[in-house]
Structure formats: C-alpha cells, structure tokens
PDB file of C-alpha atoms in Angstrom:
ATOM      1  CA  MET I   1     -29.580  -6.846  -4.618  1.00 44.00           C
ATOM      2  CA  MET I   2     -26.752  -4.916  -2.917  1.00 44.00           C
ATOM      3  CA  ILE I   3     -25.023  -8.162  -1.898  1.00 42.00           C
ATOM      4  CA  PHE I   4     -24.990  -9.424  -5.497  1.00 42.00           C
ATOM      5  CA  GLY I   5     -23.873  -5.994  -6.764  1.00 47.00           C
ATOM      6  CA  ASN I   6     -20.913  -6.044  -4.350  1.00 47.00           C
ATOM      7  CA  LEU I   7     -20.147  -9.600  -5.459  1.00 40.00           C
ATOM      8  CA  PHE I   8     -20.104  -8.681  -9.144  1.00 40.00           C
ATOM      9  CA  THR I   9     -17.892  -5.678  -8.411  1.00 47.00           C
ATOM     10  CA  ALA I  10     -15.461  -7.761  -6.324  1.00 45.00           C
ATOM     11  CA  LEU I  11     -15.233 -10.462  -9.032  1.00 42.00           C
ATOM     12  CA  ASN I  12     -14.791  -7.982 -11.821  1.00 50.00           C
ATOM     13  CA  LEU I  13     -12.093  -6.171  -9.842  1.00 46.00           C
ATOM     14  CA  LYS I  14     -10.217  -9.442  -9.523  1.00 45.00           C
ATOM     15  CA  GLY I  15     -10.510 -10.011 -13.288  1.00 48.00           C
ATOM     16  CA  VAL I  16     -12.939 -12.957 -12.888  1.00 43.00           C
ATOM     17  CA  ASN I  17     -15.803 -13.493 -15.308  1.00 44.00           C
ATOM     18  CA  TYR I  18     -18.663 -14.414 -12.999  1.00 39.00           C
ATOM     19  CA  CYS I  19     -20.690 -16.005 -15.761  1.00 42.00           C
ATOM     20  CA  CYS I  20     -17.869 -18.478 -16.586  1.00 41.00           C
ATOM     21  CA  LEU I  21     -17.636 -19.799 -13.006  1.00 41.00           C
ATOM     22  CA  PRO I  22     -19.123 -23.272 -12.290  1.00 43.00           C
ATOM     23  CA  VAL I  23     -22.476 -23.179 -10.521  1.00 42.00           C
ATOM     24  CA  THR I  24     -20.961 -24.627  -7.304  1.00 43.00           C
ATOM     25  CA  GLU I  25     -18.144 -22.060  -7.292  1.00 42.00           C
ATOM     26  CA  ARG I  26     -20.648 -19.245  -8.007  1.00 43.00           C
ATOM     27  CA  SER I  27     -22.734 -20.449  -5.081  1.00 49.00           C
ATOM     28  CA  ASN I  28     -19.761 -20.694  -2.725  1.00 49.00           C
ATOM     29  CA  ARG I  29     -18.469 -17.247  -3.698  1.00 51.00           C
ATOM     30  CA  GLY I  30     -21.951 -15.844  -3.342  1.00 54.00           C
ATOM     31  CA  LYS I  31     -22.230 -17.193   0.160  1.00 49.00           C
ATOM     32  CA  MET I  32     -18.789 -15.888   1.082  1.00 49.00           C
ATOM     33  CA  ALA I  33     -19.597 -12.423  -0.299  1.00 53.00           C
ATOM     34  CA  ALA I  34     -22.920 -12.387   1.453  1.00 53.00           C
ATOM     35  CA  ALA I  35     -21.394 -13.341   4.750  1.00 51.00           C
ATOM     36  CA  ALA I  36     -18.631 -10.768   4.389  1.00 51.00           C
ATOM     37  CA  SER I  37     -21.072  -8.001   3.560  1.00 56.00           C
ATOM     38  CA  MET I  38     -23.206  -8.789   6.650  1.00 53.00           C
ATOM     39  CA  MET I  39     -20.285  -8.797   9.103  1.00 53.00           C
ATOM     40  CA  PRO I  40     -20.308  -5.030   9.815  1.00 57.00           C
ATOM     41  CA  TYR I  41     -24.107  -5.258  10.346  1.00 55.00           C
ATOM     42  CA  PHE I  42     -23.836  -8.108  12.847  1.00 49.00           C
ATOM     43  CA  ALA I  43     -20.933  -6.408  14.630  1.00 52.00           C
ATOM     44  CA  GLN I  44     -23.029  -3.253  14.950  1.00 55.00           C
ATOM     45  CA  GLN I  45     -26.103  -5.141  16.214  1.00 55.00           C
ATOM     46  CA  ILE I  46     -23.999  -7.050  18.790  1.00 48.00           C
ATOM     47  CA  SER I  47     -22.219  -3.935  19.913  1.00 48.00           C
ATOM     48  CA  SER I  48     -25.481  -2.129  20.485  1.00 49.00           C
ATOM     49  CA  LYS I  49     -26.713  -4.912  22.726  1.00 49.00           C
ATOM     50  CA  ASN I  50     -23.487  -5.891  24.528  1.00 55.00           C
ATOM     51  CA  ASP I  51     -21.122  -3.328  26.024  1.00 59.00           C
ATOM     52  CA  LEU I  52     -18.428  -5.955  26.299  1.00 58.00           C
ATOM     53  CA  VAL I  53     -17.936  -6.055  22.484  1.00 53.00           C
ATOM     54  CA  PRO I  54     -15.232  -3.475  21.536  1.00 55.00           C
ATOM     55  CA  ASP I  55     -16.077  -0.809  18.978  1.00 57.00           C
ATOM     56  CA  TRP I  56     -13.226  -1.733  16.658  1.00 47.00           C
ATOM     57  CA  MET I  57     -14.887  -5.030  15.723  1.00 54.00           C
ATOM     58  CA  GLY I  58     -17.205  -3.146  13.361  1.00 52.00           C
ATOM     59  CA  GLN I  59     -14.371  -1.176  11.637  1.00 58.00           C
ATOM     60  CA  GLU I  60     -12.242  -2.097   8.656  1.00 58.00           C
ATOM     61  CA  VAL I  61      -8.567  -2.810   8.880  1.00 61.00           C
ATOM     62  CA  SER I  62      -6.484   0.245   7.921  1.00 59.00           C
ATOM     63  CA  THR I  63      -2.802   0.455   7.205  1.00 55.00           C
ATOM     64  CA  GLY I  64      -2.732   3.910   8.968  1.00 64.00           C
ATOM     65  CA  THR I  65       0.747   4.355   7.628  1.00 84.00           C
ATOM     66  CA  THR I  66       3.687   6.436   6.743  1.00 93.00           C
ATOM     67  CA  ILE I  67       5.217   5.496   3.373  1.00 96.00           C
ATOM     68  CA  MET I  68       8.040   7.037   1.410  1.00 97.00           C
ATOM     69  CA  ALA I  69       9.992   6.554  -1.848  1.00 98.00           C
ATOM     70  CA  VAL I  70      13.106   8.383  -3.099  1.00 98.00           C
ATOM     71  CA  GLU I  71      14.901   8.273  -6.480  1.00 97.00           C
ATOM     72  CA  TYR I  72      18.663   8.141  -6.657  1.00 96.00           C
ATOM     73  CA  ASP I  73      21.067   7.747  -9.578  1.00 94.00           C
ATOM     74  CA  GLY I  74      20.677   4.124 -10.473  1.00 94.00           C
ATOM     75  CA  GLY I  75      17.627   3.157  -8.507  1.00 97.00           C
ATOM     76  CA  VAL I  76      15.114   3.925  -5.821  1.00 98.00           C
ATOM     77  CA  VAL I  77      14.735   3.534  -2.038  1.00 98.00           C
ATOM     78  CA  ILE I  78      11.335   2.778  -0.528  1.00 98.00           C
ATOM     79  CA  GLY I  79      10.277   2.539   3.100  1.00 97.00           C
ATOM     80  CA  ALA I  80       7.287   2.173   5.387  1.00 96.00           C
ATOM     81  CA  ASP I  81       6.257   1.629   8.970  1.00 93.00           C
ATOM     82  CA  SER I  82       4.562  -1.643   9.879  1.00 92.00           C
ATOM     83  CA  ARG I  83       1.447  -0.772  11.983  1.00 90.00           C
ATOM     84  CA  THR I  84      -2.017  -1.901  10.942  1.00 86.00           C
ATOM     85  CA  THR I  85      -5.021  -0.650  12.906  1.00 82.00           C
ATOM     86  CA  THR I  86      -8.702  -1.502  13.271  1.00 82.00           C
ATOM     87  CA  GLY I  87     -10.078   1.681  14.719  1.00 75.00           C
ATOM     88  CA  ALA I  88      -7.974   2.371  17.859  1.00 76.00           C
ATOM     89  CA  TYR I  89      -6.937  -1.284  18.043  1.00 81.00           C
ATOM     90  CA  ILE I  90      -3.502  -2.278  16.675  1.00 82.00           C
ATOM     91  CA  ALA I  91      -4.298  -5.375  14.604  1.00 83.00           C
ATOM     92  CA  ASN I  92      -0.717  -6.075  13.464  1.00 87.00           C
ATOM     93  CA  ARG I  93       2.546  -4.548  14.587  1.00 89.00           C
ATOM     94  CA  VAL I  94       4.788  -5.995  11.817  1.00 91.00           C
ATOM     95  CA  THR I  95       2.776  -5.710   8.550  1.00 90.00           C
ATOM     96  CA  ASP I  96       4.786  -5.590   5.330  1.00 93.00           C
ATOM     97  CA  LYS I  97       3.467  -2.614   3.382  1.00 94.00           C
ATOM     98  CA  LEU I  98       6.192  -2.910   0.693  1.00 96.00           C
ATOM     99  CA  THR I  99       4.485  -5.172  -1.839  1.00 96.00           C
ATOM    100  CA  PRO I 100       6.384  -6.677  -4.807  1.00 97.00           C
ATOM    101  CA  ILE I 101       4.548  -6.255  -8.136  1.00 97.00           C
ATOM    102  CA  HIS I 102       7.331  -7.599 -10.362  1.00 96.00           C
ATOM    103  CA  ASP I 103      11.006  -8.404 -10.058  1.00 95.00           C
ATOM    104  CA  ARG I 104      12.136  -4.756  -9.777  1.00 97.00           C
ATOM    105  CA  ILE I 105       8.832  -2.971  -9.181  1.00 98.00           C
ATOM    106  CA  PHE I 106       7.257  -2.467  -5.740  1.00 98.00           C
ATOM    107  CA  CYS I 107       4.344  -0.551  -4.327  1.00 97.00           C
ATOM    108  CA  CYS I 108       3.917   1.113  -0.940  1.00 96.00           C
ATOM    109  CA  ARG I 109       0.359   0.816   0.396  1.00 94.00           C
ATOM    110  CA  SER I 110      -1.662   3.246   2.514  1.00 91.00           C
ATOM    111  CA  GLY I 111      -5.368   3.337   3.276  1.00 88.00           C
ATOM    112  CA  SER I 112      -7.670   0.326   3.628  1.00 88.00           C
ATOM    113  CA  ALA I 113      -5.633  -2.833   3.918  1.00 88.00           C
ATOM    114  CA  ALA I 114      -8.222  -4.858   2.037  1.00 89.00           C
ATOM    115  CA  ASP I 115      -8.501  -2.355  -0.808  1.00 92.00           C
ATOM    116  CA  THR I 116      -4.780  -1.866  -1.286  1.00 92.00           C
ATOM    117  CA  GLN I 117      -4.064  -5.619  -1.184  1.00 93.00           C
ATOM    118  CA  ALA I 118      -6.835  -6.267  -3.771  1.00 94.00           C
ATOM    119  CA  ILE I 119      -5.544  -3.593  -6.117  1.00 95.00           C
ATOM    120  CA  ALA I 120      -1.975  -4.852  -5.759  1.00 96.00           C
ATOM    121  CA  ASP I 121      -3.101  -8.394  -6.581  1.00 96.00           C
ATOM    122  CA  VAL I 122      -4.944  -7.217  -9.727  1.00 96.00           C
ATOM    123  CA  VAL I 123      -2.029  -5.146 -10.980  1.00 97.00           C
ATOM    124  CA  THR I 124       0.438  -8.026 -10.252  1.00 97.00           C
ATOM    125  CA  TYR I 125      -1.773 -10.330 -12.308  1.00 96.00           C
ATOM    126  CA  GLN I 126      -2.135  -7.875 -15.204  1.00 96.00           C
ATOM    127  CA  LEU I 127       1.569  -6.951 -15.281  1.00 97.00           C
ATOM    128  CA  GLY I 128       2.596 -10.539 -15.265  1.00 96.00           C
ATOM    129  CA  PHE I 129       0.590 -11.248 -18.442  1.00 95.00           C
ATOM    130  CA  HIS I 130       1.898  -8.061 -20.001  1.00 96.00           C
ATOM    131  CA  SER I 131       5.492  -9.170 -19.361  1.00 96.00           C
ATOM    132  CA  ILE I 132       4.819 -12.537 -20.886  1.00 96.00           C
ATOM    133  CA  GLU I 133       3.317 -10.972 -24.050  1.00 95.00           C
ATOM    134  CA  LEU I 134       6.287  -8.608 -24.457  1.00 92.00           C
ATOM    135  CA  ASP I 135       8.822 -11.279 -23.426  1.00 95.00           C
ATOM    136  CA  GLU I 136      10.687  -8.694 -21.420  1.00 95.00           C
ATOM    137  CA  PRO I 137      10.407  -7.039 -18.011  1.00 95.00           C
ATOM    138  CA  PRO I 138       7.617  -4.465 -17.747  1.00 96.00           C
ATOM    139  CA  LEU I 139       8.178  -0.737 -17.282  1.00 97.00           C
ATOM    140  CA  VAL I 140       7.651   0.966 -13.947  1.00 98.00           C
ATOM    141  CA  GLU I 141       5.433   3.543 -15.653  1.00 97.00           C
ATOM    142  CA  THR I 142       3.233   0.720 -16.996  1.00 97.00           C
ATOM    143  CA  ALA I 143       2.713  -0.558 -13.466  1.00 97.00           C
ATOM    144  CA  ALA I 144       1.828   2.913 -12.253  1.00 98.00           C
ATOM    145  CA  ASN I 145      -0.673   3.369 -15.073  1.00 97.00           C
ATOM    146  CA  LEU I 146      -2.368   0.114 -14.115  1.00 97.00           C
ATOM    147  CA  PHE I 147      -2.707   1.285 -10.534  1.00 97.00           C
ATOM    148  CA  LYS I 148      -4.016   4.626 -11.782  1.00 97.00           C
ATOM    149  CA  ALA I 149      -6.633   2.971 -13.958  1.00 96.00           C
ATOM    150  CA  SER I 150      -7.987   0.730 -11.182  1.00 94.00           C
ATOM    151  CA  CYS I 151      -7.933   3.480  -8.513  1.00 94.00           C
ATOM    152  CA  TYR I 152      -9.715   5.874 -10.786  1.00 95.00           C
ATOM    153  CA  ARG I 153     -12.280   3.361 -12.020  1.00 95.00           C
ATOM    154  CA  TYR I 154     -13.257   2.415  -8.436  1.00 93.00           C
ATOM    155  CA  ARG I 155     -12.509   5.801  -6.846  1.00 91.00           C
ATOM    156  CA  GLU I 156     -15.906   5.926  -5.170  1.00 92.00           C
ATOM    157  CA  GLU I 157     -15.509   2.503  -3.513  1.00 91.00           C
ATOM    158  CA  LEU I 158     -11.757   2.328  -2.698  1.00 89.00           C
ATOM    159  CA  SER I 159      -9.607   3.921  -0.069  1.00 90.00           C
ATOM    160  CA  ALA I 160      -6.144   3.351  -1.477  1.00 92.00           C
ATOM    161  CA  GLY I 161      -3.087   5.659  -1.715  1.00 93.00           C
ATOM    162  CA  ILE I 162      -0.229   3.978  -3.558  1.00 96.00           C
ATOM    163  CA  LEU I 163       3.453   4.813  -4.230  1.00 97.00           C
ATOM    164  CA  VAL I 164       4.842   2.873  -7.174  1.00 98.00           C
ATOM    165  CA  ALA I 165       8.607   2.609  -7.339  1.00 98.00           C
ATOM    166  CA  GLY I 166      11.107   0.496  -9.277  1.00 98.00           C
ATOM    167  CA  TRP I 167      13.818   0.301 -11.927  1.00 98.00           C
ATOM    168  CA  ASP I 168      13.733  -0.442 -15.634  1.00 96.00           C
ATOM    169  CA  ARG I 169      16.212  -0.235 -18.496  1.00 95.00           C
ATOM    170  CA  ARG I 170      14.420   2.646 -20.217  1.00 96.00           C
ATOM    171  CA  LYS I 171      14.241   5.288 -17.437  1.00 96.00           C
ATOM    172  CA  GLY I 172      16.109   3.822 -14.533  1.00 96.00           C
ATOM    173  CA  GLY I 173      14.824   4.416 -11.055  1.00 97.00           C
ATOM    174  CA  GLN I 174      11.366   5.971 -10.936  1.00 98.00           C
ATOM    175  CA  VAL I 175       8.794   6.942  -8.275  1.00 98.00           C
ATOM    176  CA  TYR I 176       5.095   7.492  -9.065  1.00 98.00           C
ATOM    177  CA  CYS I 177       2.447   8.721  -6.682  1.00 97.00           C
ATOM    178  CA  VAL I 178      -1.094   7.458  -7.101  1.00 96.00           C
ATOM    179  CA  PRO I 179      -3.245   9.087  -4.375  1.00 94.00           C
ATOM    180  CA  ILE I 180      -6.841   8.392  -3.538  1.00 91.00           C
ATOM    181  CA  GLY I 181      -8.922   9.313  -6.612  1.00 90.00           C
ATOM    182  CA  GLY I 182      -6.645   7.831  -9.262  1.00 91.00           C
ATOM    183  CA  MET I 183      -4.275  10.696 -10.224  1.00 94.00           C
ATOM    184  CA  MET I 184      -0.726   9.748 -11.173  1.00 97.00           C
ATOM    185  CA  VAL I 185       2.381  11.922 -11.068  1.00 97.00           C
ATOM    186  CA  ARG I 186       6.118  11.133 -11.132  1.00 97.00           C
ATOM    187  CA  GLN I 187       8.140  12.650  -8.318  1.00 97.00           C
ATOM    188  CA  PRO I 188      11.795  12.444  -7.271  1.00 96.00           C
ATOM    189  CA  VAL I 189      10.676  11.951  -3.677  1.00 97.00           C
ATOM    190  CA  SER I 190       7.154  11.178  -2.436  1.00 97.00           C
ATOM    191  CA  ILE I 191       5.617  10.546   0.986  1.00 96.00           C
ATOM    192  CA  GLY I 192       2.134   9.367   1.831  1.00 94.00           C
ATOM    193  CA  GLY I 193      -0.159   8.078   4.618  1.00 91.00           C
ATOM    194  CA  SER I 194      -1.463   9.600   7.851  1.00 90.00           C
ATOM    195  CA  GLY I 195       2.066  10.189   9.178  1.00 91.00           C
ATOM    196  CA  SER I 196       3.253  12.120   6.148  1.00 93.00           C
ATOM    197  CA  SER I 197       1.734  15.368   7.362  1.00 92.00           C
ATOM    198  CA  TYR I 198       4.261  15.437  10.194  1.00 94.00           C
ATOM    199  CA  ILE I 199       7.327  15.269   7.982  1.00 94.00           C
ATOM    200  CA  TYR I 200       6.743  17.616   5.046  1.00 95.00           C
ATOM    201  CA  GLY I 201       8.884  20.288   6.726  1.00 94.00           C
ATOM    202  CA  PHE I 202      11.558  17.739   7.509  1.00 95.00           C
ATOM    203  CA  MET I 203      11.668  16.597   3.880  1.00 95.00           C
ATOM    204  CA  ASP I 204      11.718  20.191   2.581  1.00 94.00           C
ATOM    205  CA  SER I 205      14.751  20.876   4.783  1.00 94.00           C
ATOM    206  CA  ASN I 206      16.691  17.666   4.277  1.00 94.00           C
ATOM    207  CA  TYR I 207      15.978  16.341   0.758  1.00 95.00           C
ATOM    208  CA  LYS I 208      18.417  17.389  -1.947  1.00 93.00           C
ATOM    209  CA  PRO I 209      18.728  16.194  -5.551  1.00 90.00           C
ATOM    210  CA  ASP I 210      21.535  13.773  -6.476  1.00 90.00           C
ATOM    211  CA  LEU I 211      21.518  11.914  -3.168  1.00 95.00           C
ATOM    212  CA  THR I 212      23.412   8.664  -3.025  1.00 96.00           C
ATOM    213  CA  LYS I 213      21.827   5.290  -2.158  1.00 96.00           C
ATOM    214  CA  ASP I 214      23.106   5.346   1.394  1.00 96.00           C
ATOM    215  CA  GLN I 215      21.946   8.938   1.896  1.00 96.00           C
ATOM    216  CA  CYS I 216      18.538   8.003   0.643  1.00 97.00           C
ATOM    217  CA  LEU I 217      18.405   5.030   3.071  1.00 97.00           C
ATOM    218  CA  ASP I 218      19.398   7.319   5.947  1.00 95.00           C
ATOM    219  CA  LEU I 219      16.883  10.049   5.001  1.00 96.00           C
ATOM    220  CA  THR I 220      14.029   7.505   4.647  1.00 97.00           C
ATOM    221  CA  ALA I 221      14.807   5.926   7.981  1.00 95.00           C
ATOM    222  CA  ALA I 222      14.958   9.343   9.736  1.00 95.00           C
ATOM    223  CA  ALA I 223      11.756  10.592   8.161  1.00 95.00           C
ATOM    224  CA  LEU I 224       9.788   7.441   9.012  1.00 95.00           C
ATOM    225  CA  SER I 225      11.131   7.464  12.572  1.00 94.00           C
ATOM    226  CA  LEU I 226      10.059  11.082  13.028  1.00 94.00           C
ATOM    227  CA  ALA I 227       6.567  10.327  11.665  1.00 93.00           C
ATOM    228  CA  MET I 228       6.196   7.246  13.903  1.00 92.00           C
ATOM    229  CA  GLU I 229       6.984   9.411  16.971  1.00 90.00           C
ATOM    230  CA  ARG I 230       4.095  11.784  16.193  1.00 89.00           C
ATOM    231  CA  ASP I 231       1.459   9.769  14.350  1.00 87.00           C
ATOM    232  CA  GLY I 232      -0.645   7.382  16.397  1.00 84.00           C
ATOM    233  CA  SER I 233      -1.474   5.290  13.335  1.00 86.00           C
ATOM    234  CA  SER I 234       2.188   4.657  12.430  1.00 90.00           C
ATOM    235  CA  GLY I 235       4.532   2.477  14.395  1.00 89.00           C
ATOM    236  CA  GLY I 236       6.206  -0.909  14.703  1.00 91.00           C
ATOM    237  CA  VAL I 237       9.365  -1.486  12.711  1.00 94.00           C
ATOM    238  CA  ILE I 238      10.713   0.292   9.621  1.00 95.00           C
ATOM    239  CA  ARG I 239      10.981  -1.743   6.432  1.00 96.00           C
ATOM    240  CA  LEU I 240      13.377  -0.451   3.773  1.00 97.00           C
ATOM    241  CA  ALA I 241      14.219  -1.622   0.285  1.00 98.00           C
ATOM    242  CA  SER I 242      16.498  -0.398  -2.413  1.00 98.00           C
ATOM    243  CA  ILE I 243      15.740  -1.401  -6.039  1.00 98.00           C
ATOM    244  CA  SER I 244      18.308  -1.154  -8.841  1.00 97.00           C
ATOM    245  CA  GLU I 245      19.596  -3.037 -11.894  1.00 95.00           C
ATOM    246  CA  ALA I 246      21.386  -5.391  -9.483  1.00 95.00           C
ATOM    247  CA  GLY I 247      18.037  -6.440  -7.838  1.00 95.00           C
ATOM    248  CA  VAL I 248      16.324  -5.718  -4.543  1.00 97.00           C
ATOM    249  CA  GLU I 249      17.955  -5.311  -1.158  1.00 97.00           C
ATOM    250  CA  ARG I 250      15.707  -5.306   1.857  1.00 97.00           C
ATOM    251  CA  LYS I 251      16.361  -4.151   5.413  1.00 95.00           C
ATOM    252  CA  VAL I 252      14.390  -4.019   8.711  1.00 96.00           C
ATOM    253  CA  ILE I 253      15.039  -1.526  11.493  1.00 94.00           C
ATOM    254  CA  LEU I 254      13.621  -2.878  14.769  1.00 93.00           C
ATOM    255  CA  GLY I 255      11.733  -0.705  17.219  1.00 81.00           C
ATOM    256  CA  ASN I 256      14.621  -0.552  19.736  1.00 85.00           C
ATOM    257  CA  GLN I 257      17.021   0.555  16.945  1.00 86.00           C
ATOM    258  CA  LEU I 258      14.998   3.542  15.695  1.00 84.00           C
ATOM    259  CA  PRO I 259      16.317   7.085  16.052  1.00 77.00           C
ATOM    260  CA  LYS I 260      14.628   8.962  18.871  1.00 76.00           C
ATOM    261  CA  TYR I 261      13.368  12.510  18.366  1.00 70.00           C
ATOM    262  CA  SER I 262      11.044  13.150  21.332  1.00 60.00           C
ATOM    263  CA  THR I 263      12.399  15.166  24.303  1.00 52.00           C
ATOM    264  CA  HIS I 264      10.344  13.426  27.002  1.00 49.00           C
TER     265      HIS I 264
END
C-alpha cells in the first residue's frame, strides 16, 4: 500500500490525474514507482552484505548548496555554486541550480535535488498556464506563492529551500525566500543552503541598500566564493544571472578564477 500511496502522491504533485491515465500507462508508472521506492531498500541490503558497495549508494542526491539573490534598482542578481552530493560522494561538479521558471523569473534550489526539481517543474507548468490565461507575463510574487503553496502542502515529505527572484512591470526586481516548511517572505537580499551559515557575517558587513548591478554581481561572487572555501557541500563553479526588463544575462566563474580567502 505504501508503494501505491507514494505513486498517487507523486502523480498528484505533478498535476496528473491518475484515474485518467490509460491502463498501460498506469501499469508502467506503477512499475517505475515501485522500482524507485525499492532502490534504497536494495542498496541497504547489498551494502550490509558487501563491504565493497559504498555507503552513498543508499543516499539521496542533495544539492548541498550555497545560493544567493540580491535586489538592485531595475532588477535582481542571483547566484549559486554547482556541487551536487550523494552523501560524501560528489555526484556532479557543474550542476545548474539556477532554474528558469518563466522568461524573467528564476528560482535557486537547495535541499534534495529530486524534490526541488519536481517542485520547479510543477510551478513552471502552473505559471505557464496562468500566463496564457492572463495573456501577459506572470508576476514574480505569483511564482513565489505557487512555490509556497506546494512546499507547505508537502512540507512533511519535501526537503526544498527555494529563492524565487525575477522582474515584472508591477514591482520591478524582487527576491522571495521560501524555506523548508513553506513560509514566504520578500527580502532585499537572501542567502540559503548549507554554505549560507558561513557568510551571514560577511553579508551583514558588506551588503548596503541601493547597490548597482555590478556591485551586486561582485558581492554575490565574493560571498559564494567564501562559502565554497568553508562548506564541504558547496563547490565547483559559480553561476550568476542578472534579471531585468532587458532580459537575462548569465555568467559562469570557473574554479581557477574564484577569489581565494584561505590563508593556507
């Protein structure tokens, strides 16, 4: 029964009416969900009988993460590291944690990679239909509220911390924080993920209102570099994006180009 319960939850989360699926598709999805739900069990059983199987095989993929978003006059700057981990194993060094939701709306993802990707897919789907119905680009606040609704509804099952940032004609550049549990609050600057605990003091000392776009880019790059120096779950490259009325500009800072803060 647990397998079918998980399947119904997954399909409902994706906006799929299970009862409307063809029998063959229902059967295939049921088999896939059953197999996925049994993978941690099999990995645990194999690990207990074979010391050659690493412990990380039974753990979920996590974005680890340091994410950041800053408002400036006319837009927002967002940034994130690129390391994805499975336990102590680095599964991907160059993950893109800056996920487009609409033309001028992005989210920064931290927590479980599967959970955050699923939530982002759902919100992208819902926001697309909302934009078609209104025949105009959606509001950033609307996207943030959709994230809040999904994260709150499934707060017991999900591990997802989201920063929603973007630009719209009504309020300009905006940053909304949606932490685990489904709360939503607008902030001029917001940081999240495991690496954020290392840079709160840095942000308190260096962030000032009315920063320019270039100053926000420099501040974001410096903060992320500092977090990546100290946090074992953050690393790789830095991905940056600025979002304004003119569109989206993206930038990548490679590992050998990052500012260095350690003294050893």
